[in-house]
Structures are given as structure tokens and as C-alpha cells.
Short mmCIF file of N, CA, C and O in Angstrom, two decimals:
data_model
loop_
_atom_site.label_atom_id
_atom_site.label_comp_id
_atom_site.label_asym_id
_atom_site.label_seq_id
_atom_site.Cartn_x
_atom_site.Cartn_y
_atom_site.Cartn_z
N MET W 1 62.24 -21.46 -37.99
CA MET W 1 62.49 -22.49 -38.99
C MET W 1 61.15 -22.96 -39.55
O MET W 1 60.21 -23.19 -38.82
N LYS W 2 61.11 -23.12 -40.88
CA LYS W 2 59.92 -23.64 -41.54
C LYS W 2 59.97 -25.16 -41.57
O LYS W 2 61.05 -25.75 -41.67
N TYR W 3 58.79 -25.76 -41.52
CA TYR W 3 58.68 -27.21 -41.56
C TYR W 3 57.78 -27.65 -42.69
O TYR W 3 56.96 -26.87 -43.18
N LEU W 4 57.94 -28.90 -43.10
CA LEU W 4 57.10 -29.52 -44.11
C LEU W 4 56.52 -30.78 -43.50
O LEU W 4 57.26 -31.64 -43.02
N ASP W 5 55.19 -30.85 -43.49
CA ASP W 5 54.52 -32.06 -42.99
C ASP W 5 54.48 -33.08 -44.10
O ASP W 5 54.03 -32.78 -45.22
N ILE W 6 54.97 -34.28 -43.82
CA ILE W 6 54.94 -35.39 -44.77
C ILE W 6 53.85 -36.35 -44.30
O ILE W 6 53.85 -36.77 -43.14
N LEU W 7 52.92 -36.66 -45.20
CA LEU W 7 51.81 -37.55 -44.87
C LEU W 7 51.92 -38.80 -45.73
O LEU W 7 52.13 -38.72 -46.94
N TYR W 8 51.79 -39.96 -45.09
CA TYR W 8 51.88 -41.23 -45.80
C TYR W 8 50.52 -41.91 -45.83
O TYR W 8 49.84 -41.97 -44.81
N PHE W 9 50.16 -42.44 -46.99
CA PHE W 9 48.88 -43.11 -47.16
C PHE W 9 49.07 -44.48 -47.81
O PHE W 9 50.06 -44.71 -48.49
N ALA W 10 48.10 -45.34 -47.59
CA ALA W 10 48.02 -46.66 -48.23
C ALA W 10 49.29 -47.48 -47.93
O ALA W 10 49.75 -47.52 -46.79
N TRP W 11 49.84 -48.10 -48.95
CA TRP W 11 50.98 -49.00 -48.76
C TRP W 11 52.20 -48.26 -48.24
O TRP W 11 53.01 -48.83 -47.50
N VAL W 12 52.35 -46.99 -48.58
CA VAL W 12 53.49 -46.21 -48.09
C VAL W 12 53.43 -46.13 -46.57
O VAL W 12 54.44 -46.30 -45.89
N ARG W 13 52.25 -45.91 -46.02
CA ARG W 13 52.09 -45.85 -44.56
C ARG W 13 52.40 -47.21 -43.94
O ARG W 13 53.06 -47.30 -42.91
N GLU W 14 51.94 -48.27 -44.57
CA GLU W 14 52.20 -49.62 -44.05
C GLU W 14 53.70 -49.93 -44.03
O GLU W 14 54.22 -50.47 -43.05
N ALA W 15 54.40 -49.59 -45.10
CA ALA W 15 55.83 -49.91 -45.20
C ALA W 15 56.68 -49.07 -44.25
O ALA W 15 57.64 -49.58 -43.66
N THR W 16 56.33 -47.79 -44.08
CA THR W 16 57.12 -46.94 -43.19
C THR W 16 56.74 -47.18 -41.73
O THR W 16 57.54 -46.92 -40.84
N GLY W 17 55.52 -47.63 -41.50
CA GLY W 17 55.05 -47.86 -40.13
C GLY W 17 54.58 -46.61 -39.42
O GLY W 17 54.32 -46.63 -38.22
N ILE W 18 54.46 -45.50 -40.16
CA ILE W 18 54.00 -44.25 -39.57
C ILE W 18 53.03 -43.54 -40.51
O ILE W 18 53.06 -43.75 -41.72
N ASP W 19 52.17 -42.71 -39.93
CA ASP W 19 51.21 -41.94 -40.73
C ASP W 19 51.85 -40.72 -41.38
O ASP W 19 51.36 -40.21 -42.37
N GLY W 20 52.92 -40.24 -40.77
CA GLY W 20 53.57 -39.06 -41.30
C GLY W 20 54.67 -38.59 -40.37
O GLY W 20 54.92 -39.19 -39.32
N GLU W 21 55.30 -37.51 -40.78
CA GLU W 21 56.36 -36.93 -39.98
C GLU W 21 56.56 -35.49 -40.41
O GLU W 21 56.04 -35.06 -41.45
N GLN W 22 57.27 -34.74 -39.63
CA GLN W 22 57.56 -33.35 -39.93
C GLN W 22 59.07 -33.21 -40.12
O GLN W 22 59.86 -33.69 -39.31
N ILE W 23 59.43 -32.56 -41.22
CA ILE W 23 60.85 -32.34 -41.50
C ILE W 23 61.10 -30.85 -41.69
O ILE W 23 60.18 -30.08 -41.93
N ALA W 24 62.36 -30.46 -41.56
CA ALA W 24 62.72 -29.08 -41.88
C ALA W 24 62.42 -28.85 -43.36
O ALA W 24 62.71 -29.71 -44.20
N HIS W 25 61.83 -27.73 -43.67
CA HIS W 25 61.48 -27.44 -45.06
C HIS W 25 62.77 -27.44 -45.88
O HIS W 25 63.73 -26.75 -45.54
N PRO W 26 62.81 -28.25 -46.96
CA PRO W 26 64.05 -28.39 -47.72
C PRO W 26 64.38 -27.22 -48.64
O PRO W 26 65.45 -27.19 -49.24
N GLY W 27 63.48 -26.28 -48.77
CA GLY W 27 63.71 -25.13 -49.64
C GLY W 27 62.80 -25.16 -50.85
O GLY W 27 62.48 -26.23 -51.38
N ALA W 28 62.40 -24.00 -51.28
CA ALA W 28 61.42 -23.87 -52.36
C ALA W 28 61.86 -24.49 -53.68
O ALA W 28 61.04 -24.95 -54.47
N GLU W 29 63.16 -24.50 -53.94
CA GLU W 29 63.66 -25.01 -55.23
C GLU W 29 63.79 -26.54 -55.27
O GLU W 29 64.00 -27.12 -56.33
N THR W 30 63.65 -27.18 -54.13
CA THR W 30 63.76 -28.64 -54.05
C THR W 30 62.54 -29.27 -54.71
O THR W 30 61.41 -28.82 -54.51
N THR W 31 62.76 -30.32 -55.50
CA THR W 31 61.63 -30.98 -56.15
C THR W 31 61.01 -32.03 -55.23
O THR W 31 61.64 -32.49 -54.27
N VAL W 32 59.79 -32.40 -55.56
CA VAL W 32 59.10 -33.45 -54.80
C VAL W 32 59.94 -34.73 -54.85
O VAL W 32 60.13 -35.39 -53.83
N GLY W 33 60.46 -35.09 -56.01
CA GLY W 33 61.28 -36.29 -56.15
C GLY W 33 62.52 -36.25 -55.28
O GLY W 33 62.93 -37.27 -54.71
N GLU W 34 63.14 -35.09 -55.14
CA GLU W 34 64.32 -34.97 -54.28
C GLU W 34 63.95 -35.17 -52.81
O GLU W 34 64.70 -35.79 -52.06
N VAL W 35 62.78 -34.69 -52.42
CA VAL W 35 62.32 -34.92 -51.05
C VAL W 35 62.09 -36.41 -50.82
O VAL W 35 62.51 -36.97 -49.81
N VAL W 36 61.46 -37.07 -51.78
CA VAL W 36 61.20 -38.51 -51.66
C VAL W 36 62.52 -39.27 -51.54
O VAL W 36 62.66 -40.17 -50.69
N THR W 37 63.50 -38.93 -52.35
CA THR W 37 64.81 -39.59 -52.29
C THR W 37 65.45 -39.38 -50.93
O THR W 37 66.01 -40.32 -50.35
N MET W 38 65.37 -38.17 -50.41
CA MET W 38 65.92 -37.89 -49.08
C MET W 38 65.21 -38.72 -48.01
O MET W 38 65.85 -39.32 -47.15
N LEU W 39 63.89 -38.79 -48.08
CA LEU W 39 63.12 -39.54 -47.09
C LEU W 39 63.42 -41.05 -47.16
O LEU W 39 63.38 -41.73 -46.14
N ALA W 40 63.73 -41.55 -48.33
CA ALA W 40 63.98 -42.99 -48.51
C ALA W 40 65.17 -43.46 -47.69
O ALA W 40 65.28 -44.65 -47.38
N SER W 41 66.04 -42.55 -47.30
CA SER W 41 67.23 -42.94 -46.53
C SER W 41 66.99 -42.96 -45.02
O SER W 41 67.89 -43.27 -44.26
N ARG W 42 65.78 -42.66 -44.57
CA ARG W 42 65.52 -42.54 -43.13
C ARG W 42 65.45 -43.87 -42.39
O ARG W 42 65.75 -43.91 -41.21
N SER W 43 65.00 -44.93 -43.05
CA SER W 43 64.91 -46.25 -42.41
C SER W 43 64.73 -47.31 -43.49
O SER W 43 64.49 -46.98 -44.66
N ALA W 44 64.82 -48.56 -43.08
CA ALA W 44 64.60 -49.66 -44.04
C ALA W 44 63.18 -49.61 -44.59
O ALA W 44 62.96 -49.83 -45.78
N GLY W 45 62.21 -49.30 -43.74
CA GLY W 45 60.82 -49.19 -44.20
C GLY W 45 60.64 -48.06 -45.18
O GLY W 45 59.92 -48.19 -46.18
N HIS W 46 61.29 -46.93 -44.93
CA HIS W 46 61.23 -45.80 -45.86
C HIS W 46 61.85 -46.21 -47.20
O HIS W 46 61.33 -45.85 -48.25
N ALA W 47 62.95 -46.93 -47.15
CA ALA W 47 63.62 -47.35 -48.39
C ALA W 47 62.70 -48.23 -49.23
O ALA W 47 62.63 -48.08 -50.45
N VAL W 48 61.99 -49.14 -48.58
CA VAL W 48 61.06 -50.01 -49.30
C VAL W 48 59.92 -49.19 -49.90
O VAL W 48 59.56 -49.34 -51.06
N ALA W 49 59.34 -48.31 -49.10
CA ALA W 49 58.17 -47.54 -49.52
C ALA W 49 58.50 -46.47 -50.56
O ALA W 49 57.70 -46.21 -51.46
N LEU W 50 59.67 -45.86 -50.45
CA LEU W 50 59.98 -44.68 -51.25
C LEU W 50 61.14 -44.87 -52.21
O LEU W 50 61.55 -43.94 -52.89
N GLY W 51 61.67 -46.07 -52.27
CA GLY W 51 62.84 -46.35 -53.09
C GLY W 51 62.64 -46.23 -54.58
O GLY W 51 63.61 -46.10 -55.33
N GLU W 52 61.39 -46.26 -55.03
CA GLU W 52 61.08 -46.12 -56.45
C GLU W 52 60.06 -45.00 -56.63
O GLU W 52 58.87 -45.26 -56.79
N PRO W 53 60.52 -43.75 -56.59
CA PRO W 53 59.59 -42.62 -56.65
C PRO W 53 58.66 -42.63 -57.86
O PRO W 53 57.54 -42.13 -57.80
N GLU W 54 59.11 -43.21 -58.95
CA GLU W 54 58.29 -43.24 -60.17
C GLU W 54 57.02 -44.09 -59.99
O GLU W 54 56.08 -43.98 -60.77
N ARG W 55 56.98 -44.88 -58.94
CA ARG W 55 55.80 -45.72 -58.66
C ARG W 55 54.84 -45.06 -57.67
O ARG W 55 53.85 -45.65 -57.30
N LEU W 56 55.16 -43.84 -57.26
CA LEU W 56 54.35 -43.14 -56.26
C LEU W 56 53.58 -41.99 -56.88
O LEU W 56 53.90 -41.52 -57.97
N ARG W 57 52.61 -41.51 -56.15
CA ARG W 57 51.90 -40.28 -56.48
C ARG W 57 52.10 -39.32 -55.32
O ARG W 57 52.31 -39.74 -54.18
N ALA W 58 52.03 -38.02 -55.62
CA ALA W 58 52.24 -37.02 -54.59
C ALA W 58 51.20 -35.92 -54.70
O ALA W 58 50.69 -35.62 -55.79
N ALA W 59 50.91 -35.32 -53.55
CA ALA W 59 50.05 -34.14 -53.50
C ALA W 59 50.73 -33.10 -52.63
O ALA W 59 51.11 -33.38 -51.50
N ARG W 60 50.89 -31.93 -53.18
CA ARG W 60 51.50 -30.79 -52.47
C ARG W 60 50.36 -29.87 -52.04
O ARG W 60 49.63 -29.36 -52.88
N ASP W 61 50.19 -29.72 -50.74
CA ASP W 61 49.09 -28.92 -50.21
C ASP W 61 47.75 -29.31 -50.85
O ASP W 61 46.98 -28.47 -51.32
N GLN W 62 47.50 -30.60 -50.91
CA GLN W 62 46.25 -31.22 -51.36
C GLN W 62 45.99 -31.09 -52.85
O GLN W 62 44.86 -31.22 -53.31
N ARG W 63 47.02 -30.85 -53.64
CA ARG W 63 46.88 -30.82 -55.10
C ARG W 63 47.91 -31.78 -55.69
O ARG W 63 49.09 -31.71 -55.37
N PHE W 64 47.44 -32.64 -56.59
CA PHE W 64 48.33 -33.60 -57.22
C PHE W 64 49.44 -32.88 -57.98
O PHE W 64 49.18 -31.87 -58.64
N VAL W 65 50.66 -33.40 -57.84
CA VAL W 65 51.82 -32.83 -58.53
C VAL W 65 52.71 -33.96 -59.03
O VAL W 65 52.70 -35.07 -58.51
N ALA W 66 53.51 -33.62 -60.03
CA ALA W 66 54.50 -34.56 -60.56
C ALA W 66 55.75 -34.52 -59.68
O ALA W 66 55.98 -33.56 -58.95
N MET W 67 56.54 -35.56 -59.78
CA MET W 67 57.76 -35.66 -58.98
C MET W 67 58.78 -34.57 -59.32
O MET W 67 59.62 -34.23 -58.49
N ASP W 68 58.69 -33.99 -60.52
CA ASP W 68 59.65 -32.95 -60.89
C ASP W 68 59.19 -31.53 -60.52
O ASP W 68 59.88 -30.56 -60.79
N MET W 69 58.05 -31.43 -59.85
CA MET W 69 57.56 -30.12 -59.39
C MET W 69 58.37 -29.68 -58.17
O MET W 69 58.76 -30.49 -57.35
N ARG W 70 58.57 -28.39 -58.06
CA ARG W 70 59.28 -27.84 -56.90
C ARG W 70 58.34 -27.78 -55.70
O ARG W 70 57.14 -27.61 -55.85
N ILE W 71 58.90 -27.88 -54.52
CA ILE W 71 58.12 -27.82 -53.29
C ILE W 71 57.53 -26.43 -53.09
O ILE W 71 56.42 -26.27 -52.59
N GLY W 72 58.25 -25.40 -53.48
CA GLY W 72 57.75 -24.05 -53.31
C GLY W 72 57.54 -23.74 -51.83
O GLY W 72 58.32 -24.14 -50.98
N ALA W 73 56.46 -23.07 -51.52
CA ALA W 73 56.14 -22.70 -50.13
C ALA W 73 55.19 -23.70 -49.48
O ALA W 73 54.52 -23.37 -48.51
N ALA W 74 55.13 -24.91 -50.02
CA ALA W 74 54.19 -25.92 -49.51
C ALA W 74 54.36 -26.14 -48.01
O ALA W 74 55.46 -26.03 -47.47
N GLN W 75 53.25 -26.47 -47.38
CA GLN W 75 53.25 -26.81 -45.96
C GLN W 75 53.11 -28.30 -45.74
O GLN W 75 53.43 -28.80 -44.67
N ALA W 76 52.58 -29.02 -46.76
CA ALA W 76 52.37 -30.46 -46.62
C ALA W 76 52.63 -31.17 -47.94
O ALA W 76 52.37 -30.64 -49.02
N LEU W 77 53.15 -32.38 -47.82
CA LEU W 77 53.38 -33.25 -48.97
C LEU W 77 52.86 -34.63 -48.62
O LEU W 77 53.31 -35.24 -47.65
N ALA W 78 51.88 -35.09 -49.39
CA ALA W 78 51.30 -36.42 -49.17
C ALA W 78 51.86 -37.37 -50.21
O ALA W 78 51.99 -37.04 -51.39
N LEU W 79 52.22 -38.57 -49.76
CA LEU W 79 52.78 -39.60 -50.64
C LEU W 79 51.94 -40.85 -50.54
O LEU W 79 51.58 -41.29 -49.44
N PHE W 80 51.62 -41.45 -51.69
CA PHE W 80 50.75 -42.62 -51.71
C PHE W 80 50.96 -43.38 -53.01
O PHE W 80 51.58 -42.89 -53.95
N THR W 81 50.44 -44.59 -53.03
CA THR W 81 50.49 -45.40 -54.24
C THR W 81 49.27 -45.11 -55.09
O THR W 81 48.23 -44.68 -54.56
N PRO W 82 49.38 -45.29 -56.41
CA PRO W 82 48.22 -45.07 -57.26
C PRO W 82 47.06 -45.98 -56.84
O PRO W 82 47.27 -47.10 -56.41
N VAL W 83 45.87 -45.46 -56.98
CA VAL W 83 44.68 -46.22 -56.62
C VAL W 83 44.11 -46.87 -57.87
O VAL W 83 43.99 -46.22 -58.91
N THR W 84 43.83 -48.15 -57.77
CA THR W 84 43.19 -48.84 -58.88
C THR W 84 41.89 -49.45 -58.39
O THR W 84 41.70 -49.68 -57.20
N GLY W 85 41.02 -49.68 -59.27
CA GLY W 85 39.73 -50.24 -58.89
C GLY W 85 39.14 -51.06 -60.02
O GLY W 85 39.63 -51.07 -61.13
N GLY W 86 38.08 -51.74 -59.70
CA GLY W 86 37.47 -52.59 -60.71
C GLY W 86 36.04 -52.25 -60.92
O GLY W 86 35.47 -51.34 -60.46
#
């Protein structure tokens, strides 16, 4: 069985209470947004952190991707909030 490592950063990590988790690979045709929606149902913290995918950024195997991109053969998906600075 193939797995997908999910990594949480910044506020997403704080809300979920974990740095990451490993899930069964959802399949190459699954989009990043669909994975986020699935993960949002795992706990109340996940729902808070991932309930609005349009407010998140994602990186598939360390490359930024849009939520409508397919997972493909990715081994890792990182989720985080946009970074702002002054």
C-alpha cells in the first residue's frame, strides 16, 4: 500500500495539534483540495484548520501547487497558511 505524508505548518499545525500524519495514498487523480476536504473531517481541530481550503497554501513534494492540482505520485503534501511580513 502506498502512503502520503501530510505535513502541517504554522497555524495549521497549531489548530490540528500535530506536525503531520500519514494516510493511505488517495490516488493520483485526487486533487489537493479533495485531500484537504477529506482531512478536515478527522477531528474538530482539523475542521478548524482545514475547513476553508481557499485560505491555505499547499506544497506537493516541496513544490507549491494550487488546490485543483492532482496529487499524482506525490509522497508528501505540506499544508500551511500564507506567510505575510512587513
